[in-house]
Amino acid sequence: QVQLVESGGGSVKTGGSLTLSCVASGYTYSRYCMGWFRQAPGKAREGLAGIDNYDDTVYADSVKGRVIISQDKAKNTLYLQMNSLTPEDTSMYYCAARLDETCRGYCSGGFCNWGYFGDWGRGTQVTVSS
């Protein structure tokens, strides 16, 4: 069973940056899509970005240009670098995974559907203050 553990959240000022990490364990398959989604209090979950085993990436239009998703396969670690943060980015951020050839099923037309994923971690909180 896949286990995903996020870290790196915290409190930052508007305009600041954070890099989230996610350590994955418990799976041996080489075809996957891994990604991030977030949920703010009282709001729907929002898909953000994904990356597959070929290092091809996908992004939601809402964050494209401000976030970078990457991975270190040797460390089984997924990252999300976030820049130019605003209070609207305040959310719980979740790392997620799904067995798949690519992430094309996750994001299409600038929209990423978080429901695509079958496994996710407990999340890490990001708070941005003005």
XYZ file of N, CA and C in Angstrom:
390
model
N 0.840 -1.192 0.000
C 0.000 0.000 0.000
C 0.872 1.237 0.000
N 0.493 2.198 -0.811
C 1.266 3.424 -0.930
C 1.142 4.257 0.336
N 2.273 4.755 0.789
C 2.277 5.702 1.904
C 2.941 6.981 1.441
N 2.295 8.099 1.730
C 2.785 9.402 1.297
C 2.839 10.319 2.501
N 4.003 10.908 2.753
C 4.180 11.764 3.921
C 4.708 13.117 3.466
N 3.884 14.145 3.666
C 4.251 15.494 3.257
C 4.972 16.241 4.382
N 5.773 17.216 3.978
C 6.443 18.109 4.930
C 6.793 19.404 4.208
N 7.246 20.380 4.985
C 7.711 21.625 4.390
C 6.739 22.780 4.474
N 5.534 22.518 4.969
C 4.584 23.601 5.117
C 5.017 24.559 6.217
N 4.317 25.680 6.304
C 4.647 26.654 7.337
C 3.970 27.969 7.063
N 4.434 28.989 7.751
C 3.877 30.334 7.600
C 4.869 31.231 6.887
N 4.384 31.956 5.878
C 5.232 32.879 5.134
C 4.464 34.161 4.864
N 5.198 35.188 4.501
C 4.601 36.464 4.134
C 4.263 36.478 2.651
N 3.355 37.345 2.285
C 3.006 37.515 0.868
C 4.266 37.792 0.061
N 4.358 37.106 -1.061
C 5.521 37.257 -1.914
C 6.618 36.252 -1.642
N 6.471 35.510 -0.559
C 7.482 34.537 -0.184
C 7.378 33.238 -0.968
N 8.274 32.327 -0.647
C 8.342 31.037 -1.328
C 8.417 29.900 -0.314
N 7.959 28.742 -0.738
C 8.069 27.526 0.067
C 8.272 26.356 -0.874
N 8.977 25.351 -0.386
C 9.091 24.107 -1.125
C 8.569 22.973 -0.265
N 7.538 22.318 -0.748
C 6.956 21.181 -0.051
C 7.624 19.897 -0.521
N 7.695 18.926 0.374
C 8.268 17.623 0.045
C 7.284 16.522 0.374
N 7.428 15.414 -0.316
C 6.572 14.246 -0.066
C 7.407 12.994 -0.287
N 7.553 12.202 0.767
C 8.280 10.946 0.659
C 7.279 9.821 0.437
N 7.508 9.058 -0.625
C 6.611 7.965 -0.981
C 7.246 6.618 -0.675
N 6.432 5.691 -0.198
C 6.921 4.344 0.080
C 5.790 3.350 -0.121
N 6.165 2.069 -0.170
C 5.160 1.014 -0.215
C 4.672 0.631 -1.590
N 5.316 1.126 -2.629
C 4.918 0.716 -3.968
C 6.158 0.389 -4.783
N 5.983 -0.525 -5.741
C 7.118 -0.954 -6.544
C 6.912 -0.700 -8.028
N 5.732 -0.249 -8.409
C 5.464 -0.058 -9.827
C 6.243 1.129 -10.366
N 6.561 1.082 -11.646
C 7.359 2.135 -12.264
C 6.511 3.072 -13.117
N 5.245 2.750 -13.296
C 4.368 3.633 -14.066
C 3.440 4.331 -13.087
N 3.555 5.626 -13.017
C 2.737 6.346 -12.052
C 2.595 7.804 -12.445
N 1.593 8.401 -11.866
C 1.466 9.852 -11.872
C 1.417 10.277 -10.413
N 2.261 11.208 -10.052
C 2.232 11.758 -8.698
C 1.967 13.248 -8.793
N 1.284 13.770 -7.797
C 0.938 15.180 -7.882
C 0.567 15.801 -6.558
N 0.100 17.019 -6.661
C -0.312 17.794 -5.497
C -1.697 18.384 -5.722
N -2.461 18.431 -4.643
C -3.688 19.192 -4.654
C -3.807 19.888 -3.310
N -4.726 20.819 -3.182
C -4.867 21.563 -1.941
C -6.332 21.773 -1.611
N -6.563 22.099 -0.349
C -7.912 22.409 0.095
C -7.850 23.483 1.157
N -8.510 24.593 0.892
C -8.622 25.674 1.864
C -9.917 25.486 2.652
N -9.972 26.020 3.871
C -11.187 25.875 4.683
C -12.420 26.389 3.951
N -13.454 25.551 3.892
C -14.696 25.951 3.261
C -14.690 25.949 1.752
N -13.582 25.471 1.154
C -13.475 25.463 -0.305
C -13.267 24.050 -0.817
N -13.535 23.862 -2.102
C -13.349 22.563 -2.731
C -11.861 22.264 -2.924
N -11.543 20.997 -3.011
C -10.172 20.613 -3.303
C -9.801 21.068 -4.705
N -8.548 21.458 -4.866
C -8.076 22.016 -6.135
C -6.804 21.314 -6.577
N -6.842 20.670 -7.731
C -5.656 20.036 -8.285
C -4.666 21.079 -8.737
N -3.358 20.810 -8.530
C -2.343 21.810 -8.815
C -1.355 21.378 -9.904
N -0.726 20.226 -9.722
C 0.341 19.828 -10.632
C 0.586 18.335 -10.526
N 1.165 17.763 -11.581
C 1.482 16.343 -11.575
C 2.758 16.068 -12.355
N 3.370 14.907 -12.074
C 4.588 14.502 -12.762
C 4.577 12.983 -12.895
N 5.037 12.490 -14.031
C 5.028 11.039 -14.227
C 6.451 10.484 -14.187
N 6.547 9.197 -14.447
C 7.846 8.530 -14.344
C 8.838 9.028 -15.399
N 8.314 9.663 -16.457
C 9.179 10.185 -17.518
C 9.569 11.644 -17.244
N 9.166 12.153 -16.069
C 9.408 13.543 -15.681
C 8.610 14.541 -16.511
N 7.586 14.089 -17.195
C 6.675 15.009 -17.861
C 5.756 15.610 -16.804
N 5.533 16.915 -16.912
C 4.761 17.619 -15.892
C 3.483 18.220 -16.471
N 2.519 18.394 -15.598
C 1.267 19.066 -15.951
C 0.941 20.050 -14.828
N 0.270 21.142 -15.190
C -0.071 22.170 -14.214
C -1.478 22.703 -14.456
N -2.122 23.084 -13.359
C -3.375 23.800 -13.479
C -3.063 25.243 -13.879
N -3.931 25.831 -14.686
C -3.721 27.220 -15.107
C -3.655 28.162 -13.911
N -4.352 27.803 -12.827
C -4.422 28.685 -11.669
C -3.074 28.884 -10.984
N -2.142 27.958 -11.179
C -0.835 28.071 -10.522
C 0.336 28.019 -11.499
N 0.045 27.805 -12.763
C 1.103 27.678 -13.756
C 1.957 28.939 -13.779
N 3.271 28.766 -13.755
C 4.191 29.897 -13.737
C 4.619 30.284 -12.341
N 3.893 29.827 -11.322
C 4.250 30.138 -9.935
C 4.730 28.912 -9.158
N 4.419 27.727 -9.653
C 4.844 26.513 -8.958
C 5.633 25.621 -9.909
N 6.515 24.834 -9.312
C 7.305 23.872 -10.073
C 7.250 22.537 -9.346
N 6.808 21.504 -10.055
C 6.786 20.166 -9.482
C 8.010 19.409 -9.992
N 8.626 18.644 -9.095
C 9.808 17.876 -9.471
C 9.890 16.645 -8.578
N 10.814 15.761 -8.912
C 10.967 14.556 -8.112
C 12.417 14.108 -8.097
N 12.776 13.421 -7.044
C 14.072 12.774 -6.920
C 13.768 11.288 -6.796
N 13.908 10.576 -7.891
C 13.520 9.166 -7.893
C 14.386 8.335 -6.963
N 15.648 8.697 -6.813
C 16.538 7.940 -5.933
C 16.086 8.041 -4.479
N 15.435 9.155 -4.145
C 14.964 9.370 -2.774
C 13.472 9.126 -2.625
N 12.817 8.727 -3.726
C 11.358 8.542 -3.707
C 10.659 9.770 -3.132
N 11.112 10.931 -3.547
C 10.602 12.174 -2.986
C 10.069 13.081 -4.078
N 8.904 13.619 -3.821
C 8.226 14.569 -4.706
C 8.322 15.949 -4.079
N 8.464 16.975 -4.925
C 8.576 18.345 -4.438
C 7.558 19.250 -5.124
N 7.226 20.318 -4.423
C 6.425 21.378 -5.029
C 7.021 22.701 -4.568
N 7.679 23.380 -5.487
C 8.226 24.702 -5.189
C 7.168 25.740 -5.524
N 6.861 26.587 -4.549
C 5.821 27.594 -4.738
C 6.421 28.981 -4.539
N 6.186 29.865 -5.481
C 6.734 31.213 -5.459
C 5.613 32.255 -5.483
N 5.975 33.480 -5.141
C 5.030 34.606 -5.177
C 3.728 34.264 -4.464
N 3.851 33.738 -3.271
C 2.682 33.289 -2.516
C 1.819 34.462 -2.076
N 0.513 34.233 -2.060
C -0.454 35.221 -1.597
C -1.347 34.565 -0.548
N -2.110 35.349 0.210
C -3.025 34.747 1.200
C -3.992 33.745 0.564
N -4.298 33.897 -0.724
C -5.192 32.950 -1.407
C -4.567 31.559 -1.541
N -3.275 31.448 -1.308
C -2.598 30.144 -1.350
C -2.656 29.424 -0.011
N -3.212 30.055 0.996
C -3.341 29.417 2.304
C -4.255 28.204 2.190
N -3.722 27.039 2.479
C -4.451 25.778 2.295
C -3.703 24.637 2.969
N -4.371 23.502 3.050
C -3.694 22.246 3.351
C -3.289 21.662 2.009
N -2.016 21.279 1.878
C -1.488 20.747 0.630
C -1.257 19.247 0.766
N -1.760 18.512 -0.229
C -1.695 17.056 -0.196
C -0.876 16.523 -1.362
N -0.077 15.507 -1.073
C 0.654 14.753 -2.072
C -0.197 13.534 -2.434
N -0.221 13.171 -3.717
C -1.092 12.087 -4.149
C -0.417 11.247 -5.226
N -0.922 10.029 -5.419
C -0.328 9.125 -6.396
C -1.381 8.229 -7.037
N -1.062 7.811 -8.270
C -1.938 6.872 -8.964
C -1.106 6.069 -9.956
N -1.384 4.778 -10.045
C -0.737 3.931 -11.048
C -1.271 4.315 -12.419
N -0.403 4.823 -13.270
C -0.818 5.251 -14.597
C 0.429 5.492 -15.443
N 0.245 5.453 -16.766
C 1.387 5.635 -17.670
C 1.861 7.091 -17.675
N 0.905 8.021 -17.644
C 1.225 9.451 -17.648
C 0.231 10.169 -16.737
N 0.356 11.505 -16.698
C -0.578 12.307 -15.907
C -1.652 12.943 -16.792
N -1.801 12.461 -17.999
C -2.781 13.081 -18.901
C -4.198 12.942 -18.375
N -4.439 11.896 -17.568
C -5.759 11.726 -16.982
C -6.018 12.662 -15.812
N -4.962 13.319 -15.315
C -5.092 14.201 -14.157
C -5.440 15.620 -14.591
N -4.705 16.153 -15.552
C -4.903 17.537 -15.977
C -5.222 17.603 -17.467
N -6.205 18.413 -17.788
C -6.579 18.611 -19.186
C -7.205 19.982 -19.330
N -6.832 20.676 -20.382
C -7.421 21.979 -20.629
C -7.178 22.980 -19.520
N -6.050 22.842 -18.816
C -5.724 23.785 -17.761
C -6.376 23.500 -16.419
N -7.123 22.433 -16.342
C -7.796 22.055 -15.101
C -7.299 20.686 -14.667
N -6.986 20.561 -13.348
C -6.519 19.298 -12.796
C -7.577 18.753 -11.837
N -7.995 17.530 -12.081
C -9.046 16.903 -11.289
C -8.439 16.064 -10.178
N -8.503 16.542 -8.944
C -7.871 15.843 -7.824
C -8.469 14.449 -7.617
N -9.715 14.246 -8.029
C -10.374 12.956 -7.855
C -9.736 11.825 -8.663
N -8.821 12.183 -9.543
C -8.080 11.201 -10.346
C -7.219 10.288 -9.460
N -6.759 10.828 -8.332
C -5.846 10.084 -7.475
C -6.563 9.127 -6.537
N -5.910 7.991 -6.264
C -6.479 7.013 -5.357
C -5.818 6.994 -3.990
N -4.644 7.586 -3.902
C -3.909 7.605 -2.637
C -3.378 9.015 -2.380
N -3.455 9.440 -1.159
C -2.854 10.725 -0.772
C -2.458 10.711 0.685
N -1.597 11.662 1.060
C -1.112 11.744 2.423
C -2.033 12.550 3.313
N -1.535 12.875 4.514
C -2.347 13.619 5.473
C -2.272 15.123 5.270
N -1.327 15.570 4.462
C -1.258 16.980 4.145
C -0.271 17.760 4.991
N 0.104 18.924 4.486
C 0.945 19.862 5.214
C 0.347 21.252 5.025
N 0.253 21.997 6.116
C -0.439 23.283 6.091
C 0.488 24.397 5.630
N -0.025 25.222 4.723
C 0.672 26.424 4.276
C -0.208 27.623 4.609
N 0.370 28.586 5.320
C -0.351 29.801 5.686
C 0.427 31.005 5.198
N -0.241 31.839 4.398
C 0.394 33.030 3.849
C -0.295 34.260 4.432
N 0.469 35.115 5.062
C -0.079 36.323 5.681
C 0.336 37.556 4.884
N -0.503 38.565 4.984
C -0.217 39.812 4.230
C 0.691 40.738 5.020
